[in-house]
Short mmCIF file of C-alpha atoms and ligand atoms in Angstrom, two decimals:
data_model
loop_
_atom_site.label_atom_id
_atom_site.label_comp_id
_atom_site.label_asym_id
_atom_site.label_seq_id
_atom_site.Cartn_x
_atom_site.Cartn_y
_atom_site.Cartn_z
CA MET A 624 17.21 -109.89 -160.47
CA THR A 625 17.00 -110.78 -156.83
CA ASP A 626 20.67 -111.67 -156.45
CA ALA A 627 21.94 -108.31 -157.75
CA LYS A 628 24.48 -106.84 -155.32
CA GLU A 629 23.68 -103.58 -153.54
CA LEU A 630 25.65 -100.49 -154.53
CA ARG A 631 26.73 -98.04 -151.83
CA GLN A 632 29.03 -95.09 -151.37
CA LEU A 633 31.95 -95.07 -148.91
CA ILE A 634 32.19 -91.69 -147.19
CA ALA A 635 34.14 -90.95 -144.02
CA GLY A 636 34.41 -94.67 -143.30
CA GLN A 637 30.63 -95.28 -143.54
CA TRP A 638 28.92 -97.28 -146.27
CA ARG A 639 25.87 -95.20 -147.30
CA SER A 640 23.09 -95.72 -149.80
CA GLY A 641 23.19 -92.91 -152.35
CA ALA A 642 20.25 -90.56 -152.66
CA GLY A 643 20.89 -89.77 -156.32
CA ASP A 644 19.51 -91.37 -159.48
CA SER A 645 19.19 -95.12 -159.59
CA VAL A 646 22.10 -96.95 -161.16
CA ALA A 647 22.64 -100.56 -162.19
CA SER A 648 25.47 -102.51 -163.77
CA VAL A 649 24.39 -105.25 -166.15
CA ASN A 650 26.10 -108.30 -167.56
CA PRO A 651 27.18 -107.18 -171.07
CA ALA A 652 26.90 -110.77 -172.30
CA GLN A 653 23.28 -110.91 -171.09
CA PRO A 654 22.10 -107.34 -170.58
CA SER A 655 18.82 -108.43 -168.97
CA VAL A 656 20.85 -109.64 -165.97
CA VAL A 657 21.53 -106.94 -163.38
CA VAL A 658 24.85 -107.50 -161.59
CA ALA A 659 24.60 -104.69 -159.03
CA GLU A 660 22.12 -101.90 -158.37
CA GLY A 661 21.51 -98.96 -156.08
CA ASN A 662 21.60 -95.21 -156.22
CA CYS A 663 24.23 -92.75 -157.34
CA ALA A 664 25.86 -90.29 -155.02
CA THR A 665 24.46 -86.76 -154.87
CA ILE A 666 26.44 -83.53 -155.13
CA ALA A 667 26.06 -83.30 -151.33
CA ASP A 668 27.71 -86.75 -151.04
CA VAL A 669 30.62 -85.47 -153.15
CA ASP A 670 30.96 -82.49 -150.80
CA ASP A 671 30.90 -84.84 -147.79
CA ALA A 672 33.46 -87.15 -149.40
CA VAL A 673 35.85 -84.29 -150.19
CA ALA A 674 35.39 -82.89 -146.68
CA ALA A 675 36.12 -86.34 -145.19
CA ALA A 676 39.23 -86.70 -147.35
CA GLY A 677 40.36 -83.23 -146.25
CA GLU A 678 39.83 -84.02 -142.58
CA ALA A 679 41.64 -87.33 -142.81
CA SER A 680 44.59 -85.91 -144.71
CA VAL A 681 46.52 -84.36 -141.80
CA SER A 682 46.84 -87.49 -139.69
CA TRP A 683 47.29 -89.77 -142.72
CA ALA A 684 50.13 -87.58 -144.02
CA ARG A 685 51.79 -87.85 -140.59
CA THR A 686 51.40 -91.62 -140.43
CA PRO A 687 54.82 -93.20 -141.17
CA ILE A 688 55.03 -94.48 -144.74
CA HIS A 689 55.73 -98.01 -143.49
CA GLN A 690 52.42 -97.98 -141.62
CA ARG A 691 50.59 -96.67 -144.65
CA GLY A 692 52.28 -99.35 -146.72
CA ALA A 693 51.28 -102.04 -144.22
CA VAL A 694 47.62 -101.26 -144.93
CA LEU A 695 48.23 -101.74 -148.65
CA LEU A 696 50.04 -105.03 -148.01
CA ASP A 697 47.12 -106.28 -145.91
CA ALA A 698 44.68 -105.14 -148.61
CA ALA A 699 46.77 -107.04 -151.19
CA ALA A 700 46.24 -110.20 -149.16
CA VAL A 701 42.47 -109.61 -149.02
CA VAL A 702 42.33 -108.99 -152.78
CA GLU A 703 44.37 -112.09 -153.50
CA ARG A 704 42.25 -114.27 -151.21
CA ASN A 705 39.16 -113.17 -153.17
CA ALA A 706 40.72 -113.46 -156.64
CA LEU A 707 38.47 -116.28 -157.84
CA SER A 708 35.15 -114.83 -156.74
CA TRP A 709 35.95 -111.21 -157.57
CA GLY A 710 37.48 -112.31 -160.90
CA LEU A 711 34.20 -114.01 -161.74
CA GLU A 712 32.26 -110.89 -160.73
CA LEU A 713 34.61 -108.82 -162.87
CA ALA A 714 33.97 -111.04 -165.90
CA THR A 715 30.24 -110.82 -165.27
CA GLU A 716 30.20 -107.05 -164.87
CA GLU A 717 32.83 -106.01 -167.44
CA GLY A 718 32.75 -108.84 -169.99
CA LYS A 719 36.40 -109.91 -170.20
CA THR A 720 36.95 -113.65 -169.85
CA LYS A 721 36.98 -115.23 -166.41
CA ALA A 722 40.69 -116.06 -166.73
CA GLU A 723 41.45 -112.43 -167.54
CA GLY A 724 39.17 -111.27 -164.71
CA ILE A 725 40.98 -113.44 -162.17
CA GLY A 726 44.32 -112.32 -163.63
CA GLU A 727 43.30 -108.70 -163.24
CA VAL A 728 42.32 -109.14 -159.59
CA GLU A 729 45.69 -110.82 -158.95
CA ARG A 730 47.37 -107.95 -160.75
CA ALA A 731 45.63 -105.47 -158.44
CA ALA A 732 47.09 -107.38 -155.48
CA GLN A 733 50.54 -107.20 -157.07
CA ILE A 734 50.21 -103.42 -157.54
CA LEU A 735 49.09 -102.94 -153.93
CA ARG A 736 52.05 -105.00 -152.80
CA TYR A 737 54.55 -103.06 -154.91
CA PHE A 738 53.42 -99.72 -153.47
CA GLY A 739 52.96 -101.26 -150.02
CA ASN A 740 56.72 -101.74 -149.93
CA GLU A 741 57.50 -98.16 -150.94
CA GLY A 742 58.75 -97.28 -147.46
CA ASP A 743 61.75 -99.55 -148.07
CA ARG A 744 62.84 -97.52 -151.09
CA GLN A 745 64.78 -94.29 -151.43
CA THR A 746 62.54 -91.32 -150.81
CA GLY A 747 64.57 -88.18 -151.54
CA GLU A 748 67.91 -86.84 -152.67
CA ILE A 749 70.82 -84.88 -151.21
CA PHE A 750 72.74 -82.27 -153.19
CA ALA A 751 76.03 -80.58 -152.35
CA SER A 752 75.91 -76.94 -151.37
CA PRO A 753 78.21 -74.18 -152.70
CA ARG A 754 78.32 -72.86 -149.11
CA ALA A 755 80.41 -74.37 -146.29
CA GLY A 756 78.51 -76.25 -143.59
CA GLU A 757 75.39 -76.78 -145.66
CA GLN A 758 73.69 -79.65 -147.48
CA ILE A 759 70.66 -79.37 -149.72
CA LEU A 760 67.96 -82.00 -149.23
CA LEU A 761 65.09 -82.80 -151.52
CA THR A 762 62.19 -84.22 -149.53
CA ARG A 763 58.75 -85.28 -150.69
CA LYS A 764 55.33 -84.47 -149.30
CA PRO A 765 51.79 -85.51 -150.15
CA ILE A 766 49.62 -83.14 -152.19
CA GLY A 767 46.43 -83.50 -150.14
CA ALA A 768 42.97 -84.78 -151.09
CA VAL A 769 43.12 -86.10 -154.66
CA ALA A 770 40.38 -87.14 -157.09
CA VAL A 771 40.70 -90.46 -158.90
CA ILE A 772 38.49 -91.09 -161.94
CA THR A 773 38.71 -94.56 -163.46
CA PRO A 774 37.38 -96.27 -166.61
CA PHE A 775 35.46 -99.51 -167.10
CA ASN A 776 38.09 -101.60 -168.84
CA PHE A 777 40.29 -102.50 -165.86
CA PRO A 778 37.77 -102.16 -163.03
CA ILE A 779 40.22 -103.06 -160.27
CA ALA A 780 43.77 -102.83 -161.71
CA ILE A 781 43.62 -99.21 -162.90
CA PRO A 782 42.06 -98.03 -159.60
CA ALA A 783 44.77 -99.93 -157.73
CA TRP A 784 47.59 -98.28 -159.66
CA LYS A 785 46.22 -94.83 -158.94
CA ILE A 786 44.93 -95.33 -155.39
CA ALA A 787 47.90 -97.35 -154.08
CA PRO A 788 50.53 -94.69 -154.84
CA ALA A 789 48.18 -91.87 -153.82
CA LEU A 790 47.72 -93.48 -150.41
CA VAL A 791 51.23 -94.67 -149.74
CA TYR A 792 52.65 -91.19 -150.39
CA GLY A 793 50.23 -89.83 -147.80
CA ASN A 794 47.37 -88.41 -149.87
CA THR A 795 43.69 -89.06 -149.26
CA VAL A 796 41.39 -90.00 -152.10
CA VAL A 797 37.89 -89.44 -153.44
CA TRP A 798 37.31 -92.01 -156.17
CA LYS A 799 34.68 -92.08 -158.88
CA PRO A 800 34.72 -95.33 -160.88
CA ALA A 801 32.88 -95.88 -164.16
CA THR A 802 29.19 -96.57 -163.46
CA THR A 803 29.37 -99.70 -165.65
CA VAL A 804 31.66 -101.45 -163.12
CA PRO A 805 30.74 -100.20 -159.62
CA LEU A 806 30.75 -103.65 -157.99
CA LEU A 807 34.47 -104.15 -158.49
CA ALA A 808 35.05 -100.64 -157.12
CA ILE A 809 33.22 -101.63 -153.97
CA ARG A 810 35.37 -104.78 -153.72
CA LEU A 811 38.62 -102.79 -153.77
CA ALA A 812 37.26 -100.30 -151.23
CA GLU A 813 36.16 -103.23 -149.03
CA ALA A 814 39.65 -104.74 -149.19
CA LEU A 815 41.26 -101.48 -148.08
CA THR A 816 38.68 -100.97 -145.34
CA GLU A 817 39.15 -104.54 -144.09
CA ALA A 818 42.91 -103.92 -144.08
CA GLY A 819 42.39 -101.09 -141.59
CA LEU A 820 42.49 -97.95 -143.72
CA PRO A 821 41.34 -95.12 -141.41
CA PRO A 822 37.95 -93.49 -142.13
CA GLY A 823 37.98 -90.75 -144.77
CA VAL A 824 41.34 -91.76 -146.29
CA LEU A 825 39.55 -93.41 -149.23
CA ASN A 826 36.06 -92.29 -150.21
CA LEU A 827 34.06 -93.86 -153.03
CA VAL A 828 31.30 -92.01 -154.87
CA ILE A 829 29.35 -93.71 -157.64
CA GLY A 830 27.79 -91.60 -160.35
CA ASP A 831 27.84 -90.39 -163.93
CA SER A 832 29.42 -87.27 -165.37
CA PRO A 833 27.62 -84.71 -163.12
CA ILE A 834 29.24 -86.44 -160.12
CA GLY A 835 32.59 -86.58 -161.90
CA GLU A 836 32.33 -82.89 -162.77
CA ALA A 837 31.38 -81.92 -159.21
CA LEU A 838 34.41 -83.85 -157.99
CA VAL A 839 37.01 -82.51 -160.42
CA ASP A 840 35.69 -78.95 -160.07
CA HIS A 841 35.67 -79.10 -156.27
CA ALA A 842 37.72 -76.29 -154.74
CA ASP A 843 39.28 -78.60 -152.14
CA ILE A 844 40.61 -81.21 -154.57
CA ALA A 845 44.38 -80.80 -154.88
CA ALA A 846 45.10 -83.07 -157.88
CA ILE A 847 43.26 -85.29 -160.34
CA SER A 848 44.31 -88.64 -161.78
CA PHE A 849 42.17 -89.75 -164.71
CA THR A 850 42.13 -92.61 -167.20
CA GLY A 851 39.57 -92.63 -169.98
CA SER A 852 38.61 -91.03 -173.24
CA THR A 853 40.64 -88.28 -174.83
CA ALA A 854 37.65 -85.92 -174.94
CA VAL A 855 36.91 -86.22 -171.22
CA GLY A 856 40.61 -86.12 -170.29
CA ARG A 857 41.11 -82.89 -172.19
CA SER A 858 38.07 -81.24 -170.66
CA ILE A 859 39.20 -82.22 -167.13
CA ALA A 860 42.69 -80.92 -167.89
CA ALA A 861 41.30 -77.62 -169.22
CA SER A 862 39.14 -76.90 -166.20
CA ALA A 863 41.85 -78.06 -163.77
CA ALA A 864 44.47 -75.87 -165.46
CA ALA A 865 42.23 -72.82 -164.96
CA ARG A 866 42.33 -73.53 -161.22
CA GLY A 867 46.02 -74.48 -161.11
CA VAL A 868 45.30 -78.11 -160.20
CA PRO A 869 47.70 -80.74 -161.60
CA VAL A 870 46.25 -83.53 -163.73
CA GLN A 871 47.59 -86.94 -164.66
CA ALA A 872 45.57 -88.16 -167.64
CA GLU A 873 45.93 -91.45 -169.49
CA MET A 874 43.87 -91.24 -172.64
CA GLY A 875 43.49 -92.71 -176.08
CA GLY A 876 45.70 -94.95 -178.15
CA LYS A 877 45.82 -96.23 -181.70
CA ASN A 878 48.63 -98.64 -181.14
CA ALA A 879 50.52 -100.29 -183.95
CA ALA A 880 52.08 -103.71 -184.21
CA VAL A 881 54.85 -103.73 -186.81
CA VAL A 882 55.77 -107.14 -188.19
CA LEU A 883 58.95 -107.14 -190.27
CA ASP A 884 59.96 -109.78 -192.83
CA ASP A 885 62.47 -111.42 -190.50
CA ALA A 886 60.06 -111.79 -187.54
CA ASP A 887 59.44 -115.09 -185.76
CA PHE A 888 56.17 -115.73 -187.62
CA GLU A 889 54.38 -117.91 -185.05
CA LEU A 890 55.32 -115.69 -182.15
CA ALA A 891 54.18 -112.59 -184.01
CA VAL A 892 50.80 -114.13 -184.96
CA ASP A 893 50.19 -115.25 -181.36
CA GLN A 894 51.10 -111.86 -179.93
CA VAL A 895 49.14 -109.79 -182.45
CA MET A 896 46.07 -111.94 -181.70
CA LEU A 897 46.47 -111.21 -177.97
CA GLY A 898 47.12 -107.52 -178.52
CA ALA A 899 44.11 -107.06 -180.78
CA PHE A 900 41.51 -109.29 -179.19
CA ARG A 901 42.27 -109.91 -175.52
CA SER A 902 39.82 -107.95 -173.33
CA THR A 903 37.78 -107.63 -176.57
CA GLY A 904 40.25 -104.98 -177.73
CA GLN A 905 39.12 -102.67 -174.92
CA LYS A 906 42.50 -101.57 -173.63
CA CYS A 907 44.08 -98.23 -174.31
CA THR A 908 47.17 -100.34 -175.10
CA ALA A 909 45.39 -102.77 -177.45
CA THR A 910 46.76 -103.32 -180.95
CA SER A 911 44.38 -101.57 -183.34
CA ARG A 912 46.79 -101.04 -186.25
CA LEU A 913 48.98 -103.66 -187.94
CA ILE A 914 51.82 -102.83 -190.30
CA LEU A 915 53.38 -105.59 -192.35
CA THR A 916 56.31 -105.54 -194.70
CA GLU A 917 55.47 -106.82 -198.17
CA ARG A 918 57.28 -110.15 -198.15
CA ILE A 919 55.24 -111.62 -195.31
CA ALA A 920 52.02 -109.61 -195.59
CA ASP A 921 49.88 -112.13 -197.54
CA ARG A 922 50.83 -115.12 -195.42
CA PHE A 923 50.50 -113.18 -192.16
CA LEU A 924 47.08 -111.71 -192.95
CA ALA A 925 45.74 -115.10 -194.10
CA GLU A 926 46.90 -116.81 -190.90
CA LEU A 927 45.67 -113.98 -188.67
CA ALA A 928 42.24 -113.88 -190.32
CA ALA A 929 41.90 -117.65 -189.90
CA ARG A 930 42.80 -117.38 -186.20
CA ALA A 931 40.40 -114.49 -185.64
CA GLU A 932 37.63 -116.40 -187.38
CA ALA A 933 38.27 -119.38 -185.08
CA LEU A 934 38.20 -117.36 -181.83
CA VAL A 935 35.58 -118.68 -179.44
CA VAL A 936 33.37 -115.66 -178.76
CA GLY A 937 30.70 -115.99 -176.09
CA ASP A 938 29.85 -116.00 -172.40
CA PRO A 939 32.99 -114.76 -170.60
CA THR A 940 32.32 -116.99 -167.60
CA ASP A 941 32.49 -120.11 -169.78
CA ASP A 942 35.99 -121.67 -169.59
CA ALA A 943 36.11 -122.26 -173.35
CA THR A 944 35.44 -118.62 -174.25
CA GLN A 945 38.36 -116.65 -175.68
CA MET A 946 36.61 -113.31 -176.20
CA GLY A 947 33.60 -111.74 -174.51
CA PRO A 948 31.34 -108.79 -175.38
CA VAL A 949 32.08 -105.07 -175.35
CA ILE A 950 30.88 -103.04 -172.40
CA THR A 951 27.61 -101.42 -173.58
CA GLY A 952 25.16 -101.26 -176.45
CA ALA A 953 26.41 -97.74 -177.16
CA ALA A 954 29.99 -99.02 -177.47
CA GLN A 955 28.80 -101.82 -179.77
CA ARG A 956 26.91 -99.36 -182.00
CA ASN A 957 29.89 -97.01 -182.11
CA ILE A 958 32.21 -99.82 -183.21
CA TYR A 959 29.84 -101.08 -185.92
CA GLY A 960 29.31 -97.46 -186.98
CA GLY A 961 33.08 -97.04 -187.38
CA LEU A 962 33.21 -100.27 -189.37
CA GLY A 963 30.36 -99.04 -191.61
CA THR A 964 32.30 -95.86 -192.34
CA ALA A 965 35.43 -97.92 -193.04
CA MET A 966 33.55 -100.07 -195.54
CA ASN A 967 32.18 -96.96 -197.27
CA GLN A 968 35.73 -95.68 -197.45
CA GLY A 969 36.77 -98.82 -199.30
CA VAL A 970 38.60 -101.00 -196.77
CA ASP A 971 38.86 -104.69 -197.50
CA VAL A 972 37.20 -106.79 -194.74
CA LEU A 973 39.35 -109.88 -194.16
CA THR A 974 37.22 -111.31 -191.35
CA GLY A 975 34.34 -110.19 -189.11
CA GLY A 976 32.60 -106.89 -189.67
CA GLU A 977 29.07 -108.31 -189.44
CA PRO A 978 26.83 -108.31 -186.35
CA TYR A 979 25.71 -111.61 -184.82
CA PHE A 980 22.07 -112.45 -185.49
CA LYS A 981 21.44 -115.55 -183.37
CA GLY A 982 21.62 -116.69 -179.75
CA LEU A 983 23.56 -115.19 -176.85
CA ARG A 984 25.86 -113.28 -179.19
CA ALA A 985 22.86 -111.42 -180.68
CA GLU A 986 21.40 -110.75 -177.23
CA GLY A 987 24.61 -109.42 -175.64
CA PHE A 988 26.88 -106.57 -176.69
CA PHE A 989 29.07 -108.73 -178.92
CA VAL A 990 31.24 -107.56 -181.79
CA ALA A 991 32.85 -110.09 -184.12
CA PRO A 992 36.66 -110.06 -184.15
CA THR A 993 37.36 -107.98 -187.23
CA ILE A 994 40.40 -107.41 -189.43
CA VAL A 995 40.35 -104.96 -192.32
CA GLU A 996 43.04 -104.00 -194.79
CA VAL A 997 43.39 -100.29 -195.50
CA THR A 998 44.71 -99.18 -198.88
CA GLU A 999 43.03 -95.76 -199.27
CA PRO A 1000 42.75 -93.02 -196.60
CA ALA A 1001 40.21 -94.22 -194.03
CA ASP A 1002 39.14 -92.97 -190.59
CA ILE A 1003 39.65 -96.43 -189.12
CA TRP A 1004 43.41 -95.84 -189.44
CA SER A 1005 43.30 -92.88 -187.06
CA ASP A 1006 40.16 -93.11 -184.89
CA GLU A 1007 40.15 -95.21 -181.73
CA LEU A 1008 37.18 -97.63 -181.81
CA PHE A 1009 38.03 -99.38 -178.53
CA GLY A 1010 36.90 -102.82 -179.63
CA PRO A 1011 38.08 -106.01 -181.36
CA VAL A 1012 38.98 -104.31 -184.63
CA LEU A 1013 42.36 -104.35 -186.34
CA ALA A 1014 43.26 -102.18 -189.36
CA ALA A 1015 46.20 -103.48 -191.42
CA ARG A 1016 48.51 -101.75 -193.90
CA ARG A 1017 51.51 -102.82 -195.93
CA ALA A 1018 54.92 -101.13 -195.98
CA ALA A 1019 57.81 -101.55 -198.42
CA ASP A 1020 60.46 -101.81 -195.72
CA ALA A 1021 61.21 -101.24 -192.03
CA ASP A 1022 61.66 -97.48 -192.47
CA GLU A 1023 58.26 -97.08 -194.08
CA ALA A 1024 56.72 -99.39 -191.45
CA PHE A 1025 58.07 -97.24 -188.60
CA ALA A 1026 56.86 -94.06 -190.34
CA LEU A 1027 53.38 -95.59 -190.62
CA ALA A 1028 53.48 -96.58 -186.94
CA ASN A 1029 54.22 -92.94 -186.05
CA ASP A 1030 51.36 -91.78 -188.29
CA SER A 1031 48.97 -91.12 -185.38
CA GLU A 1032 48.14 -88.26 -183.04
CA PHE A 1033 48.45 -90.84 -180.26
CA GLY A 1034 51.61 -92.44 -178.94
CA LEU A 1035 50.74 -94.80 -176.13
CA SER A 1036 52.29 -98.14 -177.04
CA ALA A 1037 53.65 -100.12 -179.98
CA ALA A 1038 54.87 -103.63 -180.68
CA VAL A 1039 57.65 -104.50 -183.12
CA PHE A 1040 58.39 -108.02 -184.28
CA THR A 1041 61.88 -108.61 -185.62
CA GLN A 1042 64.86 -110.84 -184.87
CA ASP A 1043 67.29 -108.28 -186.24
CA LEU A 1044 68.99 -106.29 -183.51
CA THR A 1045 69.72 -103.33 -185.78
CA ARG A 1046 66.07 -103.01 -186.71
CA ALA A 1047 65.01 -103.39 -183.07
CA LEU A 1048 67.36 -100.56 -182.14
CA ALA A 1049 65.96 -98.44 -184.98
CA ALA A 1050 62.48 -99.04 -183.56
CA VAL A 1051 63.65 -97.88 -180.13
CA GLU A 1052 65.06 -94.75 -181.73
CA TYR A 1053 62.23 -93.82 -184.12
CA LEU A 1054 58.94 -94.91 -182.57
CA ASP A 1055 57.34 -92.05 -180.69
CA VAL A 1056 55.52 -93.99 -177.98
CA GLY A 1057 55.44 -94.17 -174.19
CA VAL A 1058 55.63 -97.99 -174.10
CA LEU A 1059 57.45 -100.10 -176.69
CA HIS A 1060 57.32 -103.88 -176.81
CA ILE A 1061 59.88 -105.68 -178.95
CA ASN A 1062 58.61 -109.20 -179.74
CA SER A 1063 55.62 -108.99 -177.38
CA GLU A 1064 52.13 -107.58 -177.73
CA SER A 1065 51.38 -103.88 -177.34
CA ALA A 1066 49.45 -104.25 -174.06
CA GLY A 1067 50.86 -105.13 -170.66
CA ALA A 1068 52.58 -103.09 -167.98
CA ASP A 1069 54.59 -103.97 -164.87
CA PRO A 1070 53.92 -102.02 -161.66
CA HIS A 1071 57.55 -101.03 -161.00
CA VAL A 1072 58.21 -99.18 -164.27
CA PRO A 1073 56.65 -96.01 -165.73
CA PHE A 1074 53.49 -96.38 -167.78
CA GLY A 1075 51.97 -93.75 -170.02
CA GLY A 1076 51.87 -92.29 -173.47
CA ALA A 1077 53.64 -89.86 -175.75
CA LYS A 1078 51.92 -87.25 -177.94
CA LYS A 1079 48.19 -86.92 -177.27
CA SER A 1080 47.86 -90.19 -175.34
CA GLY A 1081 48.92 -88.78 -172.00
CA LEU A 1082 49.20 -85.63 -169.97
CA GLY A 1083 51.22 -85.01 -166.83
CA PRO A 1084 53.58 -87.39 -165.03
CA LYS A 1085 53.28 -91.05 -165.95
CA GLU A 1086 51.84 -93.78 -163.75
CA GLN A 1087 53.42 -96.61 -161.78
CA GLY A 1088 56.96 -97.20 -160.59
CA THR A 1089 58.91 -94.11 -159.58
CA ALA A 1090 56.88 -92.04 -162.07
CA ALA A 1091 53.82 -92.24 -159.80
CA ARG A 1092 55.78 -90.43 -157.10
CA GLU A 1093 56.28 -87.45 -159.42
CA PHE A 1094 52.55 -86.94 -159.57
CA PHE A 1095 51.42 -87.87 -156.07
CA THR A 1096 54.05 -85.85 -154.19
CA HIS A 1097 55.58 -82.42 -154.35
CA THR A 1098 59.12 -81.68 -153.30
CA THR A 1099 60.53 -79.37 -150.66
CA THR A 1100 64.13 -78.30 -151.23
CA VAL A 1101 65.70 -77.89 -147.83
CA TYR A 1102 68.84 -75.76 -147.41
CA LEU A 1103 70.17 -77.32 -144.23
CA ARG A 1104 72.92 -75.37 -142.51
C1 UN1 B 2364 47.76 -103.01 -169.93
O1 UN1 B 2364 48.18 -102.81 -171.07
O2 UN1 B 2364 47.78 -104.13 -169.42
O3 UN1 B 2364 43.18 -98.13 -169.94
C2 UN1 B 2364 47.25 -101.92 -169.10
C3 UN1 B 2364 44.09 -98.88 -170.29
C4 UN1 B 2364 45.48 -98.62 -169.75
C5 UN1 B 2364 46.04 -99.78 -169.02
C6 UN1 B 2364 46.59 -100.82 -169.89
N1 UN1 B 2364 45.46 -97.46 -168.87
O4 UN1 B 2364 43.86 -99.80 -171.04
#
């Protein structure tokens, strides 16, 4: 395609063509259309990027936090100004609907703005001293040059909520985005560059796992923030632990929505639909399990299946589309493979489950919105498929429903639908998750509050809000006499 955008690396303030393997992002709704192409970084580029981040770190750390924040605020304005065009590019490169793409770009601006104002907030603490004439101060300092590794599913929002706190607290960054969404990575880097970020403070290297490995194993990287699969997160954490490097990892989820008998039925149906199928189910916070108490189960499943069946699935840039494709052919095959296993294990398919055979939806990486009911042990209850697939189970009462919700090695988010305050409080007490939504869908996160998972969903300090500071700074305890 002649109008494919050119991919480049940002190293020490210079945009360079990579000398590594060729790389292209394609439109997952029409995989013959190339969205952006170029060459990956080489290992030498990674070395240069880390060296640039190291060199820039001294003066950036000494730059007053308000000045660092001002760059983020200016970048927020650039991002916001480009929300329509970048949102469309995001939909074309990642496959979520245009409305969601625009919303995500606006969300990135909101995140940049939140952290851009960090200088106005409290930065340390003072303790009393047991000795006369002394106070004990807790101050915070940047860690140094940090690696940021981001997934495909939020190509600009997740990078923003790692890079913005990293930068505002005075760190420098080498960032490797997913190779399926490099164009949006370039857009965020362009916004920060246009806003006046000094050379070397943010470096962008595009490449697959060898580049990621070279980055996370680099001796001069002081910390690693990662979002992605559990397998990759654990291997990064293992190799980083051997070198004493802290890791913040946001990984898998198998998030439950629990709908109790007394729930507001319409609200719960609307929210479960959004949780399961928005972004084609490709959020670590998406609803992939549904637990219903007996009295409403039949009616709820019938209504939900009818709504899923009626979802408009197609070209994400078309205004009428409600759900786009998944990211790659490999992801599509993995999801249908998981569904095949589920069917062999005896689940009841309520809607979906079959590939599309005609038109755009057969050409692109589409998966039909699918709801299955699980009555026997089945892998689909525990394994994350990362697609528009919802596995439902019935529970006798609220206690059994909460126990089923906790029946997962993951604990990222959950949603509970009830109008009964006592049951809502029981959910707060019993559900072992990092994010709990009462009467709203399982996805969604505000920038000023902690985000992250319990159990095997997360590792290290959480993201966003004051939690981000725990990861991107270390403290110095000052005995001041
Ligand atoms: C959201 O729920 O809106 O990878 C954000 C993910 C999460 C972010 C979810 N880290 O899906």
